[in-house]
Tab-separated table of C-alpha atoms in Angstrom:
chain	number	residue	atom	x	y	z
R	15	MET	CA	-169.611	-26.741	-67.015
R	16	ASP	CA	-167.771	-30.569	-66.002
R	17	TYR	CA	-166.765	-32.228	-69.560
R	18	LYS	CA	-169.170	-35.411	-67.367
R	19	GLU	CA	-171.773	-33.471	-67.195
R	20	PHE	CA	-171.806	-32.779	-70.845
R	21	PHE	CA	-171.974	-36.569	-72.028
R	22	LYS	CA	-173.957	-37.735	-69.354
R	23	GLY	CA	-176.665	-39.919	-70.747
R	24	LYS	CA	-175.897	-39.112	-74.465
R	25	LYS	CA	-176.216	-40.945	-77.520
R	26	ALA	CA	-173.673	-39.824	-80.181
R	27	THR	CA	-172.628	-41.398	-83.703
R	28	GLN	CA	-168.696	-40.512	-84.678
R	29	ILE	CA	-168.445	-40.716	-88.663
R	30	GLY	CA	-165.330	-42.323	-89.337
R	31	LEU	CA	-163.050	-44.471	-87.625
R	32	GLY	CA	-159.565	-44.982	-89.125
R	33	LEU	CA	-156.312	-46.485	-88.339
R	34	LEU	CA	-154.222	-43.313	-87.124
R	35	GLY	CA	-154.712	-43.325	-83.920
R	36	ARG	CA	-157.118	-40.355	-83.524
R	37	GLY	CA	-160.721	-42.164	-84.409
R	38	VAL	CA	-159.640	-44.837	-81.832
R	39	GLY	CA	-158.736	-42.501	-79.310
R	40	ASP	CA	-161.816	-40.491	-79.003
R	41	ALA	CA	-164.181	-43.689	-79.861
R	42	ASP	CA	-162.473	-45.282	-76.413
R	43	PHE	CA	-163.681	-41.447	-74.697
R	44	LEU	CA	-166.893	-41.651	-75.944
R	45	ALA	CA	-167.632	-44.959	-74.917
R	46	ARG	CA	-166.707	-44.390	-71.736
R	47	ASN	CA	-168.827	-41.045	-71.188
R	48	LEU	CA	-171.457	-41.358	-72.999
R	49	ASP	CA	-175.075	-43.622	-72.472
R	50	ARG	CA	-174.392	-45.299	-76.185
R	51	LEU	CA	-172.156	-44.215	-79.365
R	52	THR	CA	-172.470	-45.813	-82.846
R	53	VAL	CA	-169.010	-45.646	-85.077
R	54	THR	CA	-169.749	-45.559	-88.918
R	55	ASP	CA	-166.986	-45.932	-90.872
R	56	LEU	CA	-166.547	-46.918	-95.134
R	57	LYS	CA	-163.369	-49.737	-94.835
R	58	LYS	CA	-164.382	-52.867	-93.893
R	59	LYS	CA	-164.237	-54.708	-90.672
R	60	GLU	CA	-161.030	-56.699	-91.109
R	61	ASP	CA	-159.297	-53.367	-92.334
R	62	LEU	CA	-159.985	-51.803	-89.213
R	63	GLU	CA	-159.066	-54.724	-87.345
R	64	PRO	CA	-155.767	-52.599	-85.150
R	65	SER	CA	-158.652	-50.120	-84.151
R	66	LEU	CA	-161.591	-52.290	-82.920
R	67	LYS	CA	-158.950	-54.712	-81.163
R	68	LYS	CA	-158.301	-51.283	-78.663
R	69	LEU	CA	-162.343	-50.954	-78.649
R	70	ALA	CA	-162.674	-54.697	-77.599
R	71	GLY	CA	-163.893	-53.592	-73.956
R	72	TYR	CA	-167.372	-52.395	-74.687
R	73	THR	CA	-170.841	-53.242	-74.716
R	74	ASN	CA	-171.957	-49.953	-75.619
R	75	ILE	CA	-170.397	-49.281	-79.348
R	76	ASP	CA	-172.773	-49.839	-82.649
R	77	TYR	CA	-170.696	-50.495	-85.271
R	78	VAL	CA	-171.616	-50.133	-89.466
R	79	PHE	CA	-169.059	-50.671	-91.923
R	80	GLY	CA	-167.973	-50.574	-95.585
R	81	GLU	CA	-171.132	-48.274	-95.216
R	82	HIS	CA	-172.915	-44.894	-93.586
R	83	ARG	CA	-176.582	-45.210	-92.962
R	84	LEU	CA	-179.198	-42.016	-92.786
R	85	SER	CA	-180.776	-43.369	-89.760
R	86	ASP	CA	-177.398	-43.325	-87.591
R	87	PHE	CA	-177.846	-38.952	-88.328
R	88	ALA	CA	-181.317	-39.077	-86.579
R	89	ASP	CA	-181.960	-39.220	-82.832
R	90	LYS	CA	-178.453	-38.731	-81.854
R	91	ASP	CA	-176.874	-36.231	-79.400
R	92	PHE	CA	-174.606	-34.935	-81.510
R	93	ILE	CA	-172.849	-36.143	-84.606
R	94	LEU	CA	-168.737	-36.618	-84.661
R	95	LYS	CA	-167.438	-35.491	-87.693
R	96	ALA	CA	-163.595	-37.173	-88.900
R	97	ALA	CA	-161.579	-34.290	-90.794
R	98	GLY	CA	-162.404	-35.329	-93.927
R	99	VAL	CA	-165.955	-35.271	-94.066
R	100	PRO	CA	-167.295	-33.278	-96.577
R	101	LEU	CA	-169.539	-30.496	-94.633
R	102	ASP	CA	-171.970	-31.106	-97.421
R	103	SER	CA	-171.980	-35.119	-96.588
R	104	PRO	CA	-175.656	-35.730	-97.399
R	105	TYR	CA	-174.659	-37.149	-93.491
R	106	ILE	CA	-174.090	-34.544	-92.380
R	107	ASN	CA	-177.021	-32.524	-94.166
R	108	GLU	CA	-179.260	-35.572	-92.287
R	109	ALA	CA	-177.729	-34.306	-89.483
R	110	ARG	CA	-178.510	-30.688	-89.870
R	111	LYS	CA	-181.746	-31.732	-91.009
R	112	ASN	CA	-182.889	-33.548	-87.810
R	113	LYS	CA	-181.385	-30.020	-85.531
R	114	ILE	CA	-178.118	-32.595	-84.622
R	115	PRO	CA	-174.961	-30.265	-83.855
R	116	ILE	CA	-172.263	-31.469	-85.338
R	117	GLU	CA	-168.585	-31.388	-83.576
R	118	MET	CA	-165.139	-32.527	-84.273
R	119	ASP	CA	-162.586	-33.481	-81.904
R	120	ALA	CA	-160.454	-30.700	-81.751
R	121	SER	CA	-163.163	-27.723	-81.695
R	122	LEU	CA	-165.048	-29.949	-78.713
R	123	PHE	CA	-161.952	-30.736	-77.005
R	124	PHE	CA	-161.496	-26.610	-76.720
R	125	LYS	CA	-164.930	-25.901	-76.495
R	126	LEU	CA	-165.472	-27.735	-72.962
R	127	ALA	CA	-162.102	-26.487	-71.688
R	128	MET	CA	-163.173	-22.727	-72.199
R	129	ALA	CA	-165.917	-24.085	-70.522
R	130	LYS	CA	-164.293	-24.890	-67.283
R	131	GLY	CA	-162.610	-21.057	-67.169
R	132	THR	CA	-163.793	-18.021	-65.718
R	133	PRO	CA	-164.488	-15.174	-67.744
R	134	GLY	CA	-161.104	-13.056	-68.027
R	135	LYS	CA	-159.700	-16.046	-67.075
R	136	PRO	CA	-159.115	-19.092	-69.361
R	137	PHE	CA	-158.665	-23.056	-67.767
R	138	ILE	CA	-155.905	-23.409	-70.349
R	139	LYS	CA	-153.781	-22.005	-72.955
R	140	PHE	CA	-154.554	-23.170	-76.413
R	141	ILE	CA	-152.096	-22.359	-78.977
R	142	GLY	CA	-153.300	-23.414	-82.410
R	143	VAL	CA	-150.984	-24.061	-85.284
R	144	THR	CA	-152.253	-24.067	-88.757
R	145	GLY	CA	-150.563	-23.233	-92.615
R	146	THR	CA	-150.272	-25.030	-96.202
R	147	ARG	CA	-146.467	-25.995	-95.152
R	148	GLY	CA	-144.438	-26.357	-91.952
R	149	LYS	CA	-147.960	-26.420	-89.519
R	150	SER	CA	-145.961	-29.711	-87.964
R	151	THR	CA	-142.938	-28.531	-87.462
R	152	THR	CA	-143.852	-25.393	-85.814
R	153	THR	CA	-146.323	-27.299	-83.736
R	154	VAL	CA	-143.448	-29.387	-82.526
R	155	MET	CA	-141.238	-26.779	-81.910
R	156	ILE	CA	-143.358	-24.718	-79.973
R	157	TYR	CA	-143.874	-28.517	-77.941
R	158	GLU	CA	-140.160	-28.834	-77.443
R	159	VAL	CA	-139.924	-25.062	-76.186
R	160	LEU	CA	-142.650	-24.885	-73.734
R	161	LYS	CA	-141.662	-28.300	-72.045
R	162	ARG	CA	-138.324	-27.429	-71.402
R	163	ALA	CA	-138.934	-23.861	-70.127
R	164	GLY	CA	-140.877	-26.470	-67.402
R	165	LYS	CA	-144.746	-25.921	-68.760
R	166	ARG	CA	-147.208	-28.368	-68.532
R	167	VAL	CA	-147.722	-29.347	-71.901
R	168	PHE	CA	-149.230	-31.226	-74.157
R	169	LEU	CA	-149.319	-32.127	-78.109
R	170	ALA	CA	-153.085	-32.330	-79.742
R	171	GLY	CA	-154.638	-31.618	-83.318
R	172	ASN	CA	-153.663	-33.550	-86.419
R	173	ILE	CA	-150.971	-35.635	-84.496
R	174	LYS	CA	-150.706	-39.003	-85.355
R	175	ASP	CA	-151.610	-42.066	-81.933
R	176	ILE	CA	-152.861	-38.527	-80.181
R	177	ALA	CA	-156.478	-38.380	-80.045
R	178	THR	CA	-157.399	-34.914	-78.785
R	179	LEU	CA	-160.489	-35.508	-77.234
R	180	PRO	CA	-159.430	-37.698	-74.068
R	181	LEU	CA	-157.097	-35.010	-73.488
R	182	ILE	CA	-159.908	-33.351	-71.367
R	183	GLU	CA	-159.832	-36.017	-68.593
R	184	LYS	CA	-155.815	-35.359	-68.106
R	185	ILE	CA	-155.808	-30.986	-68.280
R	186	GLU	CA	-154.654	-29.128	-65.273
R	187	GLU	CA	-155.994	-24.986	-64.808
R	188	GLY	CA	-152.927	-23.275	-66.251
R	189	ASP	CA	-151.816	-26.012	-68.835
R	190	TYR	CA	-150.678	-25.289	-72.492
R	191	VAL	CA	-152.323	-27.268	-75.448
R	192	VAL	CA	-150.476	-26.825	-78.471
R	193	ALA	CA	-152.744	-28.673	-81.579
R	194	GLU	CA	-151.780	-28.970	-85.119
R	195	LEU	CA	-154.922	-27.746	-87.052
R	196	ASP	CA	-155.827	-28.389	-90.538
R	197	SER	CA	-157.882	-26.880	-92.856
R	198	TRP	CA	-160.637	-29.864	-91.989
R	199	GLN	CA	-160.489	-29.910	-88.311
R	200	LEU	CA	-160.688	-26.164	-88.762
R	201	GLN	CA	-164.277	-26.694	-90.049
R	202	GLY	CA	-164.834	-27.428	-85.942
R	203	PHE	CA	-163.785	-23.847	-85.190
R	204	ALA	CA	-165.834	-22.365	-87.526
R	205	GLU	CA	-169.281	-24.608	-86.667
R	206	ILE	CA	-169.076	-23.279	-83.104
R	207	GLY	CA	-167.876	-19.617	-83.799
R	208	MET	CA	-164.704	-20.077	-81.847
R	209	SER	CA	-161.216	-19.594	-82.578
R	210	PRO	CA	-158.071	-20.022	-80.266
R	211	GLN	CA	-156.579	-17.511	-77.581
R	212	TYR	CA	-153.611	-18.268	-79.645
R	213	ALA	CA	-153.636	-18.968	-83.410
R	214	VAL	CA	-149.936	-19.248	-86.192
R	215	PHE	CA	-150.942	-18.747	-89.189
R	216	THR	CA	-147.557	-19.830	-91.180
R	217	ASN	CA	-148.489	-19.331	-95.035
R	218	PHE	CA	-151.190	-20.213	-97.800
R	219	MET	CA	-150.578	-21.526	-100.843
R	220	PRO	CA	-152.300	-24.230	-102.974
R	221	ASP	CA	-153.345	-27.822	-101.410
R	222	HIS	CA	-156.528	-29.965	-101.525
R	223	MET	CA	-157.823	-28.761	-104.664
R	224	ASN	CA	-159.311	-32.448	-105.248
R	225	TYR	CA	-161.714	-31.864	-101.586
R	226	TYR	CA	-162.116	-27.821	-102.799
R	227	LYS	CA	-162.791	-28.464	-105.826
R	228	GLY	CA	-160.420	-25.726	-107.332
R	229	SER	CA	-161.783	-22.822	-105.112
R	230	MET	CA	-158.825	-21.202	-102.975
R	231	GLU	CA	-161.459	-18.999	-101.596
R	232	ALA	CA	-163.402	-21.812	-99.675
R	233	TYR	CA	-159.781	-23.319	-98.847
R	234	PHE	CA	-159.169	-20.269	-97.424
R	235	GLU	CA	-162.200	-19.742	-95.901
R	236	ASP	CA	-161.739	-22.498	-93.598
R	237	LYS	CA	-157.808	-22.089	-92.943
R	238	SER	CA	-159.244	-18.705	-91.796
R	239	ALA	CA	-161.399	-20.037	-88.479
R	240	ILE	CA	-158.149	-20.258	-86.825
R	241	PHE	CA	-158.074	-16.388	-86.461
R	242	ARG	CA	-161.686	-15.314	-87.505
R	243	ASN	CA	-163.559	-15.636	-83.662
R	244	GLN	CA	-160.679	-14.683	-82.324
R	245	LYS	CA	-161.529	-11.765	-79.527
R	246	LYS	CA	-159.247	-8.378	-78.361
R	247	GLY	CA	-157.050	-9.553	-75.990
R	248	ASP	CA	-155.929	-12.916	-78.381
R	249	THR	CA	-153.223	-13.175	-80.105
R	250	LEU	CA	-152.207	-14.062	-83.885
R	251	ILE	CA	-149.009	-15.053	-84.748
R	252	VAL	CA	-148.892	-14.668	-88.910
R	253	GLY	CA	-145.730	-15.808	-90.590
R	254	GLU	CA	-143.939	-12.799	-92.848
R	255	GLY	CA	-144.950	-12.252	-96.515
R	256	ALA	CA	-148.946	-13.744	-95.898
R	257	GLU	CA	-150.094	-10.618	-93.258
R	258	HIS	CA	-152.004	-9.042	-96.198
R	259	LEU	CA	-154.385	-12.717	-95.866
R	260	VAL	CA	-155.665	-11.717	-92.151
R	261	LYS	CA	-155.349	-7.944	-91.976
R	262	GLY	CA	-158.757	-6.833	-90.811
R	263	LYS	CA	-160.336	-10.425	-90.510
R	264	THR	CA	-159.952	-10.845	-86.722
R	265	GLN	CA	-159.698	-8.352	-84.006
R	266	ALA	CA	-156.755	-10.432	-81.676
R	267	ASP	CA	-153.673	-8.562	-81.879
R	268	ILE	CA	-151.448	-9.541	-85.006
R	269	VAL	CA	-148.149	-10.224	-84.875
R	270	VAL	CA	-145.936	-11.061	-87.759
R	271	ALA	CA	-142.535	-13.663	-87.654
R	272	LYS	CA	-139.928	-12.646	-89.502
R	273	GLU	CA	-136.664	-14.282	-90.112
R	274	LYS	CA	-134.799	-11.600	-88.282
R	275	ASN	CA	-136.243	-12.529	-84.865
R	276	LEU	CA	-133.769	-15.607	-85.451
R	277	LYS	CA	-130.709	-13.333	-85.792
R	278	GLY	CA	-127.857	-14.006	-83.207
R	279	GLY	CA	-129.456	-17.825	-81.896
R	280	ALA	CA	-129.050	-21.099	-83.111
R	281	LEU	CA	-130.433	-22.640	-85.597
R	282	PRO	CA	-132.955	-25.587	-86.222
R	283	TYR	CA	-130.609	-28.256	-87.915
R	284	MET	CA	-133.020	-28.559	-90.630
R	285	HIS	CA	-133.042	-28.722	-94.431
R	286	GLY	CA	-134.339	-26.080	-96.211
R	287	GLU	CA	-135.232	-21.778	-95.627
R	288	HIS	CA	-138.582	-22.830	-95.025
R	289	ASN	CA	-137.579	-23.999	-91.831
R	290	LEU	CA	-136.379	-20.687	-91.063
R	291	LEU	CA	-140.156	-18.733	-91.136
R	292	ASN	CA	-141.173	-22.128	-89.470
R	293	ALA	CA	-138.913	-20.898	-86.400
R	294	ALA	CA	-139.111	-17.890	-86.464
R	295	CYS	CA	-143.381	-18.391	-86.207
R	296	ALA	CA	-142.739	-20.510	-83.197
R	297	VAL	CA	-139.842	-17.922	-81.482
R	298	THR	CA	-142.421	-15.053	-82.081
R	299	LEU	CA	-145.165	-16.847	-80.590
R	300	CYS	CA	-143.046	-17.851	-77.219
R	301	ASP	CA	-141.636	-14.086	-77.067
R	302	ILE	CA	-145.713	-13.705	-76.031
R	303	PHE	CA	-144.900	-16.074	-73.129
R	304	GLY	CA	-141.936	-14.676	-71.811
R	305	ILE	CA	-139.208	-17.794	-72.500
R	306	ASN	CA	-136.054	-16.805	-72.301
R	307	ARG	CA	-134.172	-16.323	-75.669
R	308	GLN	CA	-130.954	-19.186	-74.692
R	309	LEU	CA	-133.578	-21.617	-74.107
R	310	ILE	CA	-134.794	-21.111	-76.953
R	311	TRP	CA	-132.168	-21.627	-78.967
R	312	HIS	CA	-130.523	-24.256	-77.032
R	313	VAL	CA	-133.837	-26.357	-77.743
R	314	PHE	CA	-133.080	-25.637	-81.625
R	315	SER	CA	-129.749	-26.468	-81.390
R	316	THR	CA	-130.883	-29.993	-80.335
R	317	PHE	CA	-133.690	-30.202	-82.377
R	318	ARG	CA	-133.504	-32.488	-85.660
R	319	GLY	CA	-137.469	-32.461	-87.469
R	320	LEU	CA	-139.833	-34.668	-87.919
R	321	THR	CA	-140.616	-38.192	-89.270
R	322	GLY	CA	-140.915	-37.879	-93.125
R	323	ARG	CA	-140.459	-34.479	-93.753
R	324	MET	CA	-136.793	-34.182	-95.072
R	325	GLU	CA	-135.560	-37.058	-92.816
R	326	PHE	CA	-131.964	-37.881	-92.894
R	327	LEU	CA	-132.395	-41.549	-93.094
R	328	ARG	CA	-128.421	-42.989	-94.252
R	329	GLU	CA	-125.448	-42.988	-96.296
R	330	TYR	CA	-124.562	-46.068	-97.389
R	331	ASP	CA	-121.791	-46.405	-100.723
R	332	GLY	CA	-121.320	-42.916	-100.522
R	333	VAL	CA	-125.126	-41.792	-101.267
R	334	VAL	CA	-127.446	-40.533	-98.811
R	335	TYR	CA	-130.954	-41.001	-98.285
R	336	PHE	CA	-133.623	-39.248	-97.592
R	337	ASN	CA	-137.412	-38.911	-96.493
R	338	ASP	CA	-140.039	-36.905	-97.272
R	339	THR	CA	-143.187	-38.399	-97.343
R	340	ASN	CA	-145.045	-36.085	-96.094
R	341	ALA	CA	-144.413	-33.569	-99.095
R	342	THR	CA	-148.223	-34.588	-100.626
R	343	THR	CA	-147.951	-31.571	-103.208
R	344	PRO	CA	-145.332	-29.919	-105.789
R	345	ASP	CA	-144.548	-27.029	-103.692
R	346	ALA	CA	-143.442	-29.474	-101.111
R	347	THR	CA	-140.843	-31.503	-103.311
R	348	ILE	CA	-139.485	-28.161	-105.071
R	349	ALA	CA	-139.033	-26.649	-101.253
R	350	GLY	CA	-136.939	-29.946	-101.113
R	351	LEU	CA	-134.979	-30.117	-103.991
R	352	LYS	CA	-134.132	-26.532	-102.999
R	353	ALA	CA	-133.129	-27.142	-99.360
R	354	LEU	CA	-131.079	-30.400	-100.371
R	355	CYS	CA	-129.281	-28.284	-103.604
R	356	PRO	CA	-129.870	-24.631	-104.099
R	357	HIS	CA	-127.243	-23.766	-106.090
R	358	ALA	CA	-127.506	-26.557	-108.317
R	359	LEU	CA	-125.904	-26.922	-112.012
R	360	GLU	CA	-126.301	-29.177	-115.310
R	361	ASP	CA	-123.348	-30.672	-114.111
R	362	GLU	CA	-123.416	-31.117	-111.462
R	363	LEU	CA	-126.989	-32.681	-110.956
R	364	ARG	CA	-126.834	-35.363	-107.438
R	365	ILE	CA	-130.778	-35.794	-106.797
R	366	VAL	CA	-132.693	-38.608	-107.983
R	367	LEU	CA	-135.981	-37.867	-106.930
R	368	ILE	CA	-138.378	-40.622	-105.830
R	369	ALA	CA	-141.695	-39.584	-106.791
R	370	GLY	CA	-145.583	-40.356	-107.943
R	371	GLY	CA	-148.981	-40.803	-106.541
R	372	THR	CA	-152.484	-39.578	-106.751
R	373	ASP	CA	-153.583	-35.840	-108.186
R	374	LYS	CA	-154.724	-33.170	-105.814
R	375	GLY	CA	-155.800	-30.857	-108.188
R	376	LEU	CA	-152.624	-28.759	-108.354
R	377	ASP	CA	-150.232	-27.746	-111.627
R	378	PRO	CA	-147.961	-29.598	-111.468
R	379	ALA	CA	-145.983	-27.665	-114.370
R	380	PRO	CA	-143.826	-26.123	-111.786
R	381	LEU	CA	-142.697	-29.293	-109.935
R	382	SER	CA	-141.335	-30.247	-114.243
R	383	GLU	CA	-138.836	-27.189	-114.187
R	384	ALA	CA	-137.263	-28.597	-110.881
R	385	VAL	CA	-137.212	-31.333	-111.683
R	386	ALA	CA	-135.087	-30.704	-114.897
R	387	ARG	CA	-132.732	-28.112	-113.004
R	388	TYR	CA	-132.240	-30.523	-109.725
R	389	CYS	CA	-132.649	-33.991	-110.304
R	390	LYS	CA	-129.850	-36.333	-112.431
R	391	GLY	CA	-132.911	-39.107	-112.848
R	392	LEU	CA	-136.414	-39.614	-111.816
R	393	VAL	CA	-138.065	-42.828	-110.540
R	394	LEU	CA	-142.461	-42.576	-110.497
R	395	LEU	CA	-144.605	-44.113	-108.360
R	396	PRO	CA	-148.560	-45.071	-111.011
R	397	GLY	CA	-151.173	-42.885	-110.132
R	398	THR	CA	-153.211	-39.545	-111.770
R	399	GLY	CA	-150.721	-37.077	-110.112
R	400	THR	CA	-147.890	-39.042	-112.661
R	401	ASP	CA	-150.079	-38.970	-115.269
R	402	LYS	CA	-149.643	-35.489	-114.974
R	403	LEU	CA	-146.428	-34.623	-114.679
R	404	LEU	CA	-145.648	-36.747	-117.327
R	405	PRO	CA	-147.314	-34.600	-120.294
R	406	MET	CA	-145.343	-31.098	-118.632
R	407	LEU	CA	-141.793	-33.429	-118.570
R	408	GLU	CA	-142.445	-34.002	-122.121
R	409	ARG	CA	-143.414	-30.020	-122.625
R	410	ILE	CA	-140.271	-28.353	-121.407
R	411	ASN	CA	-138.511	-31.543	-123.620
R	412	TYR	CA	-137.115	-33.373	-120.197
R	413	ASP	CA	-134.694	-36.291	-121.484
R	414	TYR	CA	-137.265	-39.026	-120.733
R	415	SER	CA	-133.801	-41.356	-120.568
R	416	LYS	CA	-133.012	-40.063	-117.156
R	417	ILE	CA	-137.149	-41.753	-115.889
R	418	ASP	CA	-137.756	-44.733	-114.537
R	419	LYS	CA	-141.605	-45.487	-114.026
R	420	VAL	CA	-142.200	-48.594	-111.658
R	421	SER	CA	-145.138	-50.435	-110.703
R	422	ASN	CA	-144.537	-50.132	-106.500
R	423	LEU	CA	-141.716	-48.993	-103.829
R	424	GLU	CA	-139.685	-51.805	-103.655
R	425	GLU	CA	-138.979	-50.960	-107.349
R	426	ALA	CA	-138.695	-47.533	-107.124
R	427	LEU	CA	-135.769	-47.928	-104.495
R	428	ALA	CA	-134.244	-50.246	-106.572
R	429	GLN	CA	-134.298	-48.127	-109.755
R	430	ALA	CA	-132.991	-45.164	-107.827
R	431	ARG	CA	-130.346	-47.061	-106.625
R	432	LYS	CA	-128.762	-47.736	-110.346
R	433	ARG	CA	-129.022	-44.418	-110.963
R	434	ALA	CA	-127.117	-42.980	-107.765
R	435	SER	CA	-122.973	-42.672	-107.946
R	436	LYS	CA	-121.511	-42.071	-104.694
R	437	GLY	CA	-121.665	-38.684	-103.120
R	438	ASP	CA	-125.435	-38.549	-105.101
R	439	ILE	CA	-128.894	-38.269	-102.885
R	440	VAL	CA	-132.013	-40.571	-103.450
R	441	LEU	CA	-134.973	-37.999	-102.449
R	442	PHE	CA	-138.243	-39.809	-102.008
R	443	SER	CA	-140.523	-36.499	-102.360
R	444	PRO	CA	-143.604	-38.185	-103.530
R	445	ALA	CA	-145.394	-34.860	-104.515
R	446	PHE	CA	-148.541	-36.041	-104.365
R	447	THR	CA	-151.234	-38.056	-101.907
R	448	SER	CA	-150.805	-41.868	-100.712
R	449	PHE	CA	-154.373	-43.085	-102.078
R	450	GLY	CA	-154.083	-46.453	-104.012
R	451	LEU	CA	-150.794	-48.103	-103.455
R	452	PHE	CA	-150.228	-47.084	-99.532
R	453	LYS	CA	-152.715	-46.792	-96.726
R	454	ASN	CA	-151.643	-42.960	-95.818
R	455	GLU	CA	-148.635	-40.814	-96.269
R	456	TYR	CA	-147.383	-42.542	-92.919
R	457	ASP	CA	-147.757	-46.369	-94.136
R	458	ARG	CA	-145.755	-44.618	-97.156
R	459	GLY	CA	-143.150	-42.945	-95.324
R	460	GLU	CA	-142.626	-46.341	-93.205
R	461	ARG	CA	-142.374	-48.699	-96.000
R	462	TYR	CA	-139.665	-46.652	-97.092
R	463	ILE	CA	-137.448	-46.420	-93.850
R	464	THR	CA	-137.929	-50.081	-93.447
R	465	LEU	CA	-136.606	-50.446	-97.243
R	466	VAL	CA	-133.377	-48.065	-97.410
R	467	SER	CA	-132.250	-49.453	-93.806
R	468	HIS	CA	-132.048	-53.015	-95.368
R	469	ILE	CA	-129.847	-51.533	-98.217
R	470	GLY	CA	-127.043	-53.972	-97.778
R	471	LEU	CA	-128.092	-56.527	-95.879
R	472	GLU	CA	-128.426	-58.637	-99.192
R	473	ASP	CA	-124.594	-58.392	-99.840
R	474	PHE	CA	-123.675	-59.271	-96.346
R	475	LEU	CA	-125.886	-61.724	-95.810
R	476	ARG	CA	-124.250	-62.670	-99.026
R	477	GLN	CA	-120.580	-61.879	-98.425
R	478	ASN	CA	-121.001	-64.136	-95.205
R	479	SER	CA	-122.205	-67.254	-96.544
R	480	SER	CA	-119.670	-67.527	-99.017
R	481	LYS	CA	-117.205	-68.346	-96.114
R	482	ARG	CA	-119.065	-70.559	-94.686
């Protein structure tokens, strides 16, 4: 079936436009292919201006700002649900009551792409990557290897500024699509009863417990949609240590990605043992496609990781600055601390940690112990997560003179610089989400990068003005 036939003459509601580029890309595609589109978002019109400017030329879009209306979930051919909109939302329930299909961008793309193929010969090779940690890095590793191997390959899914649905216009038979899929996007795959032909499941640990109301079972139910509906002949790559989670729950061929598979090869230049497992998952998947190991090692030797994930920014006056803004869980921050200082001794603590933010319903106690072990100083941004961490630090008798509580990121970096000496590391690894002070983790990271890039500028300007 041609995708144009699917959309021709239809009306739909898109719930969630956002500012990260994915929602606006989907809206642009839908406006070009549908008869009529309703876009509804809880944000105010002025907050969405960057996205709205990109859609200014369309006359077939109706907008609803600052609210959702039940009437927009009736008399439609389908609803396009944004990731993060709860499945038990009253608006989704209204659509179900009216027997309107619920679609999501990545799963709708996959369904349409598979419809282009013939039995036994899929139109494209679709690779879905998920896991609590490592999915972004693993996704991009796979993409870079396939691209270097001369394949026509596209990035998709939970990638900033990339809308998945419009890729249906670009793909050709035999292309590769590598999609990072978070637990919310995988709800869409469960909805259509399909799973990717090639799935990578890196690991599974607590996250998003605020959304899942403390239920790891509900979280796993969404995550497992990546392999639950795989068929015989499909492939599931699972990170070593997580194989027990998938055993007996898929018809696909299961291949365990082990770090020993990296033996004799060039490793990516990234901090942290967890990145070895990411690399192992990428290698194991690329082996399935028969990619030459020497080519893989060459790609790995030049791979420097992703923005916002243990990202080296600069060194100034002997102090090194890292940006780990995508660490939105205590476990992720602990991994970052271990990566930078795996053999820390109490009298040689070298890390000043900037952390804090909004709670996701996760236990901060292990983070308090890691702070005591690895950090010479702790600078805390405000938030409900910070409020949960402080009593944990008090419980282990952490020296409160090492803590600075600040109200914004500018103050945080200033205090971290005061505590850091030559040979130290300033690590921005929040351990919590960005709600409140920032639009999202990308905004948070970009602000930190800008602030770090300006370090020393005042000294330079002062020195030059004194010479005049």
